[in-house]
Coordinates of C-alpha atoms in Angstrom, one line a residue:
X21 CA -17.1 -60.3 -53.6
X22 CA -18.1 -57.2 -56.1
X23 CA -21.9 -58.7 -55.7
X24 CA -21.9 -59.2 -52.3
X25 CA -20.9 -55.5 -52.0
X26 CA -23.5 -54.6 -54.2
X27 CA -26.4 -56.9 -53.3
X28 CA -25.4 -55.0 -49.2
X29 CA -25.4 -51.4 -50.5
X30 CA -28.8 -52.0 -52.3
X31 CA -29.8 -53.8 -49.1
X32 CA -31.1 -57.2 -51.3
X33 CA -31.0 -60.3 -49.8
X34 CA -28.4 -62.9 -50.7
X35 CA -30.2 -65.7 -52.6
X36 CA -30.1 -69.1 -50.9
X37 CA -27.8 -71.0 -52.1
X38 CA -25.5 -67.7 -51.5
X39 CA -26.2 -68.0 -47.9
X40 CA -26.1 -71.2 -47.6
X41 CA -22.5 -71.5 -48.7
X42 CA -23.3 -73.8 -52.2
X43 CA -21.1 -75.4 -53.8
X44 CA -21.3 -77.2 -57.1
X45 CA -18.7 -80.0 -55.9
X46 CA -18.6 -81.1 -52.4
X47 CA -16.0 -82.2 -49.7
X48 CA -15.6 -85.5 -50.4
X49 CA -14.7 -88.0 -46.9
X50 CA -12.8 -91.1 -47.1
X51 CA -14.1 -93.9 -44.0
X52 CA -11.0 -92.7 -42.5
X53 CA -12.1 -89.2 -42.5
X54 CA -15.6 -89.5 -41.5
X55 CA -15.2 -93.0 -39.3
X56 CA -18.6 -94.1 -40.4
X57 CA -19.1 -97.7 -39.1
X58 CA -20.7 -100.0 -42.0
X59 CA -22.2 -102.3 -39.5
X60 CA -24.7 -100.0 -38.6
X61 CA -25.9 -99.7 -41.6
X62 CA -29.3 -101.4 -42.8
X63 CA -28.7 -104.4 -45.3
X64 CA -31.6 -102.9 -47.3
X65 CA -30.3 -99.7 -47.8
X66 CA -27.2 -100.9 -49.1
X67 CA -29.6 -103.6 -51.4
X68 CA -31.7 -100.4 -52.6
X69 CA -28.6 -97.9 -53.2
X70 CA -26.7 -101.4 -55.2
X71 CA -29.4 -102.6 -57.6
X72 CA -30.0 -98.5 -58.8
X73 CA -25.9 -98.1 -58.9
X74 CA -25.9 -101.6 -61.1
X75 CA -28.5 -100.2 -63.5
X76 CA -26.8 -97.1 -63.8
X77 CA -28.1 -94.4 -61.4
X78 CA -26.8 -92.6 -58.8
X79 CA -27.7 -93.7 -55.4
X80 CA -26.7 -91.9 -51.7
X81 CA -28.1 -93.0 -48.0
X82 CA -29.4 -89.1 -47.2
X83 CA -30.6 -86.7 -44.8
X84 CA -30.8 -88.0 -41.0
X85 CA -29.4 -91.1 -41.6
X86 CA -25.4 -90.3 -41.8
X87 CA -25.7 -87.6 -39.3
X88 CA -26.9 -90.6 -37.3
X89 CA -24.0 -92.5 -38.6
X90 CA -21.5 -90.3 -38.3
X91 CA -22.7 -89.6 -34.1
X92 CA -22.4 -93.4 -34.0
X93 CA -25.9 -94.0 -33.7
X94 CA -27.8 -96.6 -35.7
X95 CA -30.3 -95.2 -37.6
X96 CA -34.3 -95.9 -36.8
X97 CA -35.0 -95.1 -40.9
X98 CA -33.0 -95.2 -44.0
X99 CA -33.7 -92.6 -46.5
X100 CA -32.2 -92.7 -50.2
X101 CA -31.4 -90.5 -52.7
X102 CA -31.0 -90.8 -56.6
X103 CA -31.4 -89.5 -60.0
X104 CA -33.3 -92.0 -61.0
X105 CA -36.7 -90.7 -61.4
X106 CA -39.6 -92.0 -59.3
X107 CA -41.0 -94.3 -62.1
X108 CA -37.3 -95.6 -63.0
X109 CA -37.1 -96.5 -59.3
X110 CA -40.8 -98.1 -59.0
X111 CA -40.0 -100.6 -62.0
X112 CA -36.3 -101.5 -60.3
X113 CA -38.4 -102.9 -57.2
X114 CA -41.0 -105.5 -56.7
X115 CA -42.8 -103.5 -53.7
X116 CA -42.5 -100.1 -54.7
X117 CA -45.0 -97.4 -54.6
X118 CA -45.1 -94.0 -55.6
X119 CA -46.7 -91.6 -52.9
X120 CA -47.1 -88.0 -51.9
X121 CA -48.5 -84.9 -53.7
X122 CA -46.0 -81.9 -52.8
X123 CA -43.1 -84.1 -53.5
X124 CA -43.1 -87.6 -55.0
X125 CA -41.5 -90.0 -53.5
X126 CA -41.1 -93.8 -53.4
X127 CA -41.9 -96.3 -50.9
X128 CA -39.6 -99.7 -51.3
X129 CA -40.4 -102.2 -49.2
X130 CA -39.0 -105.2 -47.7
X131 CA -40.8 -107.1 -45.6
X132 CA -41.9 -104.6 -42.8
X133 CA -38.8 -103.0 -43.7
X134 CA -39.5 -99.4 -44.9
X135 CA -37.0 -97.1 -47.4
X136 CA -38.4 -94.0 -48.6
X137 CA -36.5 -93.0 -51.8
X138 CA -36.5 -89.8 -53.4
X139 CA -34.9 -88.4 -56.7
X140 CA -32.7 -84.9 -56.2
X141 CA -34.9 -82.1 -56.0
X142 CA -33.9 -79.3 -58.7
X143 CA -34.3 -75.3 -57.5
X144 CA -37.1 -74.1 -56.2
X145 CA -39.2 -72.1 -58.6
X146 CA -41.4 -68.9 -58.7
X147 CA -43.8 -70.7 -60.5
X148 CA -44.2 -73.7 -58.1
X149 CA -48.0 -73.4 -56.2
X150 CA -48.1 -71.5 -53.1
X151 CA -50.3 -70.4 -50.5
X152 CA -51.2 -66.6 -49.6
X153 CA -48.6 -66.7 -47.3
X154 CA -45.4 -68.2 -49.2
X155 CA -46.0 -71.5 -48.2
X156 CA -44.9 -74.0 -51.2
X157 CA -47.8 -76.3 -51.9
X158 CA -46.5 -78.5 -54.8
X159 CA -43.3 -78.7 -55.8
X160 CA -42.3 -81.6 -58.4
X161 CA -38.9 -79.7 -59.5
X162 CA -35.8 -82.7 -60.3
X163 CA -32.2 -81.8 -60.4
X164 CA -28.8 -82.4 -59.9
X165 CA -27.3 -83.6 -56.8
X166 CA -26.1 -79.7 -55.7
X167 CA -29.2 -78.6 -56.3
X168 CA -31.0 -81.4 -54.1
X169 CA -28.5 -80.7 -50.9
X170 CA -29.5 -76.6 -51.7
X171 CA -32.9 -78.0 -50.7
X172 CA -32.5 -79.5 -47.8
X173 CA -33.4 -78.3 -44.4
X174 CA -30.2 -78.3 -42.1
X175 CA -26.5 -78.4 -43.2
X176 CA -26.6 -81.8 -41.2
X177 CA -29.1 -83.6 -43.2
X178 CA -27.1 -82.4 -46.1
X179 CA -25.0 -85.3 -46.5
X180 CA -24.7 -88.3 -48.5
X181 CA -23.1 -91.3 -48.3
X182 CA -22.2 -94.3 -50.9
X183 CA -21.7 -97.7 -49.2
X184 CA -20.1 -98.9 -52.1
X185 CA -17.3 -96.3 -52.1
X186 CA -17.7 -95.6 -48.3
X187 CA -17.2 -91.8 -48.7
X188 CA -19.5 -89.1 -47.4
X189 CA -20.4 -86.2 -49.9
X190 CA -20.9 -82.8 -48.0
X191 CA -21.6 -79.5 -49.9
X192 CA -22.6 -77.0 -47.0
X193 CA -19.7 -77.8 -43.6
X194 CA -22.3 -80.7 -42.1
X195 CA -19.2 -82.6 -41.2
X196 CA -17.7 -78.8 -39.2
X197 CA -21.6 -78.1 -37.5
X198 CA -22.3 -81.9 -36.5
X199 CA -18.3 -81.3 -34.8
X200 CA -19.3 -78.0 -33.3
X201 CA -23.2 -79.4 -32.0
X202 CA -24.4 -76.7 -34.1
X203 CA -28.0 -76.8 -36.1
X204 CA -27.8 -74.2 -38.6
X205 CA -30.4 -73.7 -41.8
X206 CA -29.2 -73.7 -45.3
X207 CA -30.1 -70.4 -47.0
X208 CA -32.1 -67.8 -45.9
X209 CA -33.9 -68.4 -42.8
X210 CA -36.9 -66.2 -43.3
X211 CA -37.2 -67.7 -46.9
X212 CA -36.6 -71.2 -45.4
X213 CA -39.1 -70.9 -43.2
X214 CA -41.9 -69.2 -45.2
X215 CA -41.7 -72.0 -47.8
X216 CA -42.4 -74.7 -45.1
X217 CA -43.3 -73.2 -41.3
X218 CA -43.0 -77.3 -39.7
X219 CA -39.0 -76.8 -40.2
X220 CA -39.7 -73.8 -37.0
X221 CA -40.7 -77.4 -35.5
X222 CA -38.1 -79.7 -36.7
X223 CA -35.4 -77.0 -36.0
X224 CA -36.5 -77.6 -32.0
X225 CA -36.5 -81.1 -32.5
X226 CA -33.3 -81.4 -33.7
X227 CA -31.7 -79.6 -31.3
X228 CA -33.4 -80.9 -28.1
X229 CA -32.9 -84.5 -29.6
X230 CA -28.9 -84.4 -30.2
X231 CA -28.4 -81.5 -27.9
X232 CA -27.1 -78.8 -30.2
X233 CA -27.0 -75.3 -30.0
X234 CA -29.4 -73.3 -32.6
X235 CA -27.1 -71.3 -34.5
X236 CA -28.1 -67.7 -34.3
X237 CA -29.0 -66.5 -37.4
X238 CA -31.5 -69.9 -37.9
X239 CA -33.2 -69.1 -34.6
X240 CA -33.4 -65.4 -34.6
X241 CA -36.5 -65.2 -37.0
X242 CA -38.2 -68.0 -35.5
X243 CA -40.4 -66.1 -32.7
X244 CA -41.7 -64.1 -35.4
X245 CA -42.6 -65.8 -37.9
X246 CA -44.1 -68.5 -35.8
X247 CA -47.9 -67.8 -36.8
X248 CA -47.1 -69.5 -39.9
X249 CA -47.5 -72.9 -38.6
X250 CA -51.8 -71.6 -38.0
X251 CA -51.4 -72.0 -42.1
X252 CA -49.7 -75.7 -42.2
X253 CA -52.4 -78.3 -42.4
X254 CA -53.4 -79.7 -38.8
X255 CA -52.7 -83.2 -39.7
X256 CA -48.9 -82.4 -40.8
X257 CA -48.8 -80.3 -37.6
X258 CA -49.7 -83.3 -35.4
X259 CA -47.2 -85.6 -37.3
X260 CA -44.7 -83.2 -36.2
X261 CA -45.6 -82.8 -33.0
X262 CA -45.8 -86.7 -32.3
X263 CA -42.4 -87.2 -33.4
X264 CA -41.3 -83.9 -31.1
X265 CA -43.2 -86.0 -28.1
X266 CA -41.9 -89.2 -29.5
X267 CA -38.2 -88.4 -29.9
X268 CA -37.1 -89.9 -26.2
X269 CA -36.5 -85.8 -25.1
X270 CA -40.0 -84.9 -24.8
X271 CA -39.5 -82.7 -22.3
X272 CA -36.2 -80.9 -23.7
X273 CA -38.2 -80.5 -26.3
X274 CA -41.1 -78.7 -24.9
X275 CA -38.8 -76.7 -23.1
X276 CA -36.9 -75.6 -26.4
X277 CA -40.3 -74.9 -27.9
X278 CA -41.5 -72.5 -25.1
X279 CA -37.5 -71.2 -25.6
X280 CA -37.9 -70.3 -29.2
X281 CA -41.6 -68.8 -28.5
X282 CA -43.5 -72.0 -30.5
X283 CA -45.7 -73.2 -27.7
X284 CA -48.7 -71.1 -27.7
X285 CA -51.5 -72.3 -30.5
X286 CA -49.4 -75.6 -30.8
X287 CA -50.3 -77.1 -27.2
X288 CA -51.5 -74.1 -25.3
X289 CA -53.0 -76.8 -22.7
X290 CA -49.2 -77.0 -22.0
X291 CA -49.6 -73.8 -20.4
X292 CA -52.8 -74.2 -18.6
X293 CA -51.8 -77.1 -17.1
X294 CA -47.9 -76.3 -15.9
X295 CA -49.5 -73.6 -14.3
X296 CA -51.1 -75.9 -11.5
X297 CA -48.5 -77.8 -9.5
X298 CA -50.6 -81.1 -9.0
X299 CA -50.7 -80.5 -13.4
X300 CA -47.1 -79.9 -14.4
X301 CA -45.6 -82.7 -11.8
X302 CA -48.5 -85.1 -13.6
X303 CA -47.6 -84.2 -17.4
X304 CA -43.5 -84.0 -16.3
X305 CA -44.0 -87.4 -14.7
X306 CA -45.8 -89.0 -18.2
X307 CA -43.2 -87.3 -20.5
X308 CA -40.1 -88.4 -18.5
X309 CA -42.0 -92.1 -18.8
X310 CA -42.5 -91.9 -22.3
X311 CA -38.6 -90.7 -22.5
X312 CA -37.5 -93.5 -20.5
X313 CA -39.1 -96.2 -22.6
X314 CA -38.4 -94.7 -25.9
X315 CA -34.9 -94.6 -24.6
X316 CA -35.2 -98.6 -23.7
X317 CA -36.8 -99.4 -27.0
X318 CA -39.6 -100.2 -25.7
X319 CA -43.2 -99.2 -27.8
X320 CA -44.9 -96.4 -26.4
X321 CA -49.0 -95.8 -27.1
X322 CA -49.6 -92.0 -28.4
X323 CA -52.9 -92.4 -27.4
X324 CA -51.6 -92.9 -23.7
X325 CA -49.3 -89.6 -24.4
X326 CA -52.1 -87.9 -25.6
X327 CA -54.6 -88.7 -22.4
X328 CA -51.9 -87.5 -20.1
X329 CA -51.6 -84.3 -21.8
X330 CA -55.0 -83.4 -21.7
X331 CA -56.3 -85.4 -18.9
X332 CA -56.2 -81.9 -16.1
X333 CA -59.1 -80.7 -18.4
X334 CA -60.9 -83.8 -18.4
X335 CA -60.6 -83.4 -14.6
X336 CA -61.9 -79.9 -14.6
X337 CA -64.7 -80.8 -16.1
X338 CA -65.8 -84.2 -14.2
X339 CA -65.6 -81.9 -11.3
X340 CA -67.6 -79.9 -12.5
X341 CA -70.2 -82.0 -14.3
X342 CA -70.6 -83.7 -10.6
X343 CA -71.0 -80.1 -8.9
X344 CA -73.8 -79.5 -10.8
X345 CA -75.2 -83.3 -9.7
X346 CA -74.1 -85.5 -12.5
X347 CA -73.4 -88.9 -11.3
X348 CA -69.6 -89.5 -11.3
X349 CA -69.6 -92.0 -14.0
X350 CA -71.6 -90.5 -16.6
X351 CA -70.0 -87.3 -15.6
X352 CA -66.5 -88.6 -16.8
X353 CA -67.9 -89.5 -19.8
X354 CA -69.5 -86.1 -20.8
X355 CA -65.7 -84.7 -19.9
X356 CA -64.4 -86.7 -22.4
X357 CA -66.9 -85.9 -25.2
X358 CA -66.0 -82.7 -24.3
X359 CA -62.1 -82.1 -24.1
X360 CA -62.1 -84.6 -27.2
X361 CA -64.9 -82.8 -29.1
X362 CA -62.5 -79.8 -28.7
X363 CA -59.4 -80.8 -29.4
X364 CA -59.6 -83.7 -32.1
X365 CA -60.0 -80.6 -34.7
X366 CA -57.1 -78.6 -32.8
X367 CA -54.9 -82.0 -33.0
X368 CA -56.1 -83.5 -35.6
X369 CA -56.1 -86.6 -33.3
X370 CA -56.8 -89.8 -35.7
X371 CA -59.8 -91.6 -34.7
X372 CA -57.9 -94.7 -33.0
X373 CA -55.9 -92.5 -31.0
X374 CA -59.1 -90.6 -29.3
X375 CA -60.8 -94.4 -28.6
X376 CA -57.3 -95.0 -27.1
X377 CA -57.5 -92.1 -24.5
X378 CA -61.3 -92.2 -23.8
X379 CA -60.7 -96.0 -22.8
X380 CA -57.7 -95.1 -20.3
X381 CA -59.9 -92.4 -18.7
X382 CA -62.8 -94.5 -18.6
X383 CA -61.2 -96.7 -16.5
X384 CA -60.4 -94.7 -14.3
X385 CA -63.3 -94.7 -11.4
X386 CA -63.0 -98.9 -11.9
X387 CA -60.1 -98.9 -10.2
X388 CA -62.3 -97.6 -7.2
X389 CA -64.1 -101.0 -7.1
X390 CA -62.0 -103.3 -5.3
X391 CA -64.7 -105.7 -3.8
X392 CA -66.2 -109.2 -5.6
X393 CA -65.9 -109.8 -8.9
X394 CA -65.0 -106.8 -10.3
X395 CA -61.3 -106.4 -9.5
X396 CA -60.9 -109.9 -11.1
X397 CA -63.6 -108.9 -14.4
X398 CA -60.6 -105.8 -15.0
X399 CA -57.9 -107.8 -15.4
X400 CA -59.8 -109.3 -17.8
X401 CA -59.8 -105.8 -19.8
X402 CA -57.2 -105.6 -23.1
X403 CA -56.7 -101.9 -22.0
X404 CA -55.4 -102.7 -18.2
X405 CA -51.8 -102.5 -18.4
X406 CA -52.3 -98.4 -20.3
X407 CA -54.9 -97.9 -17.4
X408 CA -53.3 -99.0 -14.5
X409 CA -49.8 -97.2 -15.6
X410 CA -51.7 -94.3 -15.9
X411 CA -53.2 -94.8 -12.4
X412 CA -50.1 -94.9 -11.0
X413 CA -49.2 -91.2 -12.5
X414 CA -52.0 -90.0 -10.8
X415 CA -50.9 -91.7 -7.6
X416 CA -47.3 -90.6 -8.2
X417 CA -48.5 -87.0 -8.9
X418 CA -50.3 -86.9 -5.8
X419 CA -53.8 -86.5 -7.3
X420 CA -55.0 -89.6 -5.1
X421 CA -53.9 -91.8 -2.5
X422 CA -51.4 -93.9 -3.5
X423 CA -52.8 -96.2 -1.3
X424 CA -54.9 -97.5 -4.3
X425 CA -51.9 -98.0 -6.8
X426 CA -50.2 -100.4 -4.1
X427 CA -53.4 -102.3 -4.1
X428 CA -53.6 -102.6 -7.6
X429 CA -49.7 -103.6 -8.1
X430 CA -50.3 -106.3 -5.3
X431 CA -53.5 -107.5 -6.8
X432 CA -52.4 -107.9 -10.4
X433 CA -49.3 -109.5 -9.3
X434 CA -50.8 -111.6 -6.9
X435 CA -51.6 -115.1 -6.8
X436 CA -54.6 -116.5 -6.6
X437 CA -54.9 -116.2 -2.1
X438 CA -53.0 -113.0 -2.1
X439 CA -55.9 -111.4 -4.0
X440 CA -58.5 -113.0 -2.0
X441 CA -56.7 -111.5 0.7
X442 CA -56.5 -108.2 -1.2
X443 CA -60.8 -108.4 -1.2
X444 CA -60.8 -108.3 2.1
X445 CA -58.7 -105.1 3.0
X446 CA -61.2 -101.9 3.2
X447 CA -60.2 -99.3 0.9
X448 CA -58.3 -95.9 2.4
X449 CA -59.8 -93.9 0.0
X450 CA -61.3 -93.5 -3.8
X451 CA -59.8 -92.6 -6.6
X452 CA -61.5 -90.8 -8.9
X453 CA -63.6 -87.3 -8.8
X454 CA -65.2 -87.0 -5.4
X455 CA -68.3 -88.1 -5.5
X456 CA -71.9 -86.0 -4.2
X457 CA -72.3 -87.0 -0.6
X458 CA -75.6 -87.6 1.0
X459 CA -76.5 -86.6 4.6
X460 CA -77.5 -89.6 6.5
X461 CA -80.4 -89.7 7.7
X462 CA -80.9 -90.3 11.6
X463 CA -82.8 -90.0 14.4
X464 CA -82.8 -86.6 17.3
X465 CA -81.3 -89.6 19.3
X466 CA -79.9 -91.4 17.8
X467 CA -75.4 -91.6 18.2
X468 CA -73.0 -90.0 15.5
X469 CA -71.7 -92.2 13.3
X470 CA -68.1 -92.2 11.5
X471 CA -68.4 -90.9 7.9
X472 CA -68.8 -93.6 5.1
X473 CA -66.2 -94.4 2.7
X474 CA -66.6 -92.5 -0.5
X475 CA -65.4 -95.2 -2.9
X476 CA -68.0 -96.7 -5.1

């Protein structure tokens, strides 16, 4: 209490594992206590936390795994924790490999079962390799089991649990926040977030994904020091980002970011674009798709994420490419170059991700061909069912006629006389960028004629 007192009248900070409430010797949960349910636990984590137990290491299930289990929600990933080093664990386990450069960890694997192990982090140190701005760039510190749960991000992924014993270890009130639907940061906010800016991200995650309320002191820095995330490698930044589009609240989540002030430099095509109506209902209509199946279980393509999001530029510029008397096809394509050209160093896209999204817009002005052979030569096409779903966005959005998505729906589920049939209707409209019209040419007398479908 005397320091406390002190440490105020001097005005210096409490150090973090003052503020975050550390203890040397947690609250220790019976199953009675915590109610976790050991069927939802993964028969490999249990087989990975046994065999280091049996040769004589500690071994916990950690981080968002029991505050998964303790909501009553079966975890997607298993994550362990030990104090068995990473080499100890590698020779314990037949496919094991040691990965990662500001932290070593180990990958077990079983099958294409996945366990990412990691031994207790000890205390941060001053001499541990940093950026200009405070950002912690290696950090190979081991420790005790306090220490570790010091270092972890939230008081909710501060919790470990034994399968063996069935008890839940908790050193900073996880159990009392996951209660209250509170996300709150162990230690000093501003010191949290300095040593690694993504948590700014993984704090709006969290809390759009299990619907908590940001405790105050965790979100009060947050608009502020959110620049530091320009200095967090772009490829980290997209990893993030994918998993904050990925997490089945991808709109909650966008919503918290613009909330806590994180949007702009992250996606500021965000803004452009939910500033047009025809944009925001397009992107709100491809997120709350992406929720739905993610929420199913169903697989969801990030490239097809990723060429909804910035598809309204792509648009801007076919436009324009075909104002200034580019054909529309090759006018699509230079779009692409561009938007992609711009933002695969923004994004850090991966390579297979940008061939994803250039493939879905590219087939876009096919879907205007509904006459012969070509309807029947694009269901051919491995890319259809990602370019007709995305059709139908832009018919749901009101972008096009959704005349054309009903044609399409009938023809691919059509048999064989309902699509001849389908040949034979004449197209309402197109559906892609309008295309440069030509003035007929006609004679002094000759009779006006009704205007010519624009569809190619």
């Amino acid at each position: 209490m005397i320091k406390k007192f002190i440490r105020k009248i001097l005005g210096v900070k409490s150090k973090p594992d003052e503020a975050g409430g550390k203890k040397n010797k947690p609250t220790v949960l019976s199953a009675k206590e915590h109610g976790i349910n050991p069927q939802l636990l993964s028969s490999n984590a249990i087989r990975v936390t046994s065999t280091l137990q049996e040769n004589g290491y500690k071994a916990f299930v950690v981080g968002g795994a029991v505050r998964d289990l303790l909501l009553g929600v079966k975890p997607k990933d298993f994550d362990i924790a030990t104090n068995a080093t990473p080499e100890q664990v590698k020779r314990l386990f037949r496919r094991a490999f040691i990965i990662g450069r500001r932290f070593q960890i180990v990958h077990v694997m079983f099958g294409q079962d996945l366990l990412e192990v990691t031994t207790f982090r000890g205390p941060a140190t001053e001499a541990a390799p940093k950026d200009e701005h405070g950002r912690v760039l290696r950090d190979n510190t081991f420790g005790e089991q306090h220490e570790d749960a010091v270092r972890r991000d939230f008081t909710i992924n501060a919790m470990y649990y034994d399968p063996a014993s069935q008890t839940v270890l908790d050193y900073h009130g996880g159990i009392a926040d996951i209660r209250k639907k509170t996300l709150r940061i162990i230690g000093v906010p501003e010191a949290r977030y300095r040593e690694d800016p993504v948590r700014m991200l993984r704090v709006v995650r969290f809390a759009a994904k299990l619907q908590f309320n940001i405790d105050a002191a965790t979100s009060a820095p947050i608009a502020v020091m959110a620049p530091l995330i320009d200095n967090v490698p772009s490829a980290r930044v997209f990893d993030e980002m994918l998993k904050l589009l990925m997490s089945g609240h991808a709109m909650a989540c966008l919503q918290q970011l613009r909330k806590e002030g994180l949007h702009h430099g992250l996606m500021p095509l965000l803004d452009v674009v939910l500033e047009q109506p025809l944009g925001e209902k397009f992107v709100t209509l491809a997120l709350a798709s992406t929720d739905e199946r993610i929420q199913q279980g169903k697989t969801v393509s990030p490239g097809f994420l990723f060429a909804s999001l910035l598809w309204h530029q792509v648009l801007e510029k076919w436009n324009a490419y075909i104002a200034a008397g580019e054909l529309s096809i090759p006018a699509l394509h230079l779009a692409a170059d561009d938007v992609l050209n711009t933002q695969t160093d923004a994004l850090a896209l991966q390579r297979k991700i940008g061939s994803d999204m250039r493939d879905i817009w590219a087939m876009q002005p096919r879907f205007e061909k509904r006459v012969g052979k070509t309807p029947y030569k694009l269901l051919e096409n491995t890319r259809l069912r990602a370019g007709y779903d995305f059709l139908l966005l832009r018919c749901a959005s009101g972008e096009i006629d959704a005349e054309i998505g009903e044609w399409w729906t009938a023809f691919i589920h059509g048999d064989e006389a309902e699509r001849e049939q389908l040949l034979t209707v004449k197209p309402k409209s197109a559906a892609g960028a309008p295309a440069k019209k030509r003035k007929p040419r006609r004679s002094a007398s000759a009779k006006p004629r009704a205007p010519a479908s624009t569809g190619e």
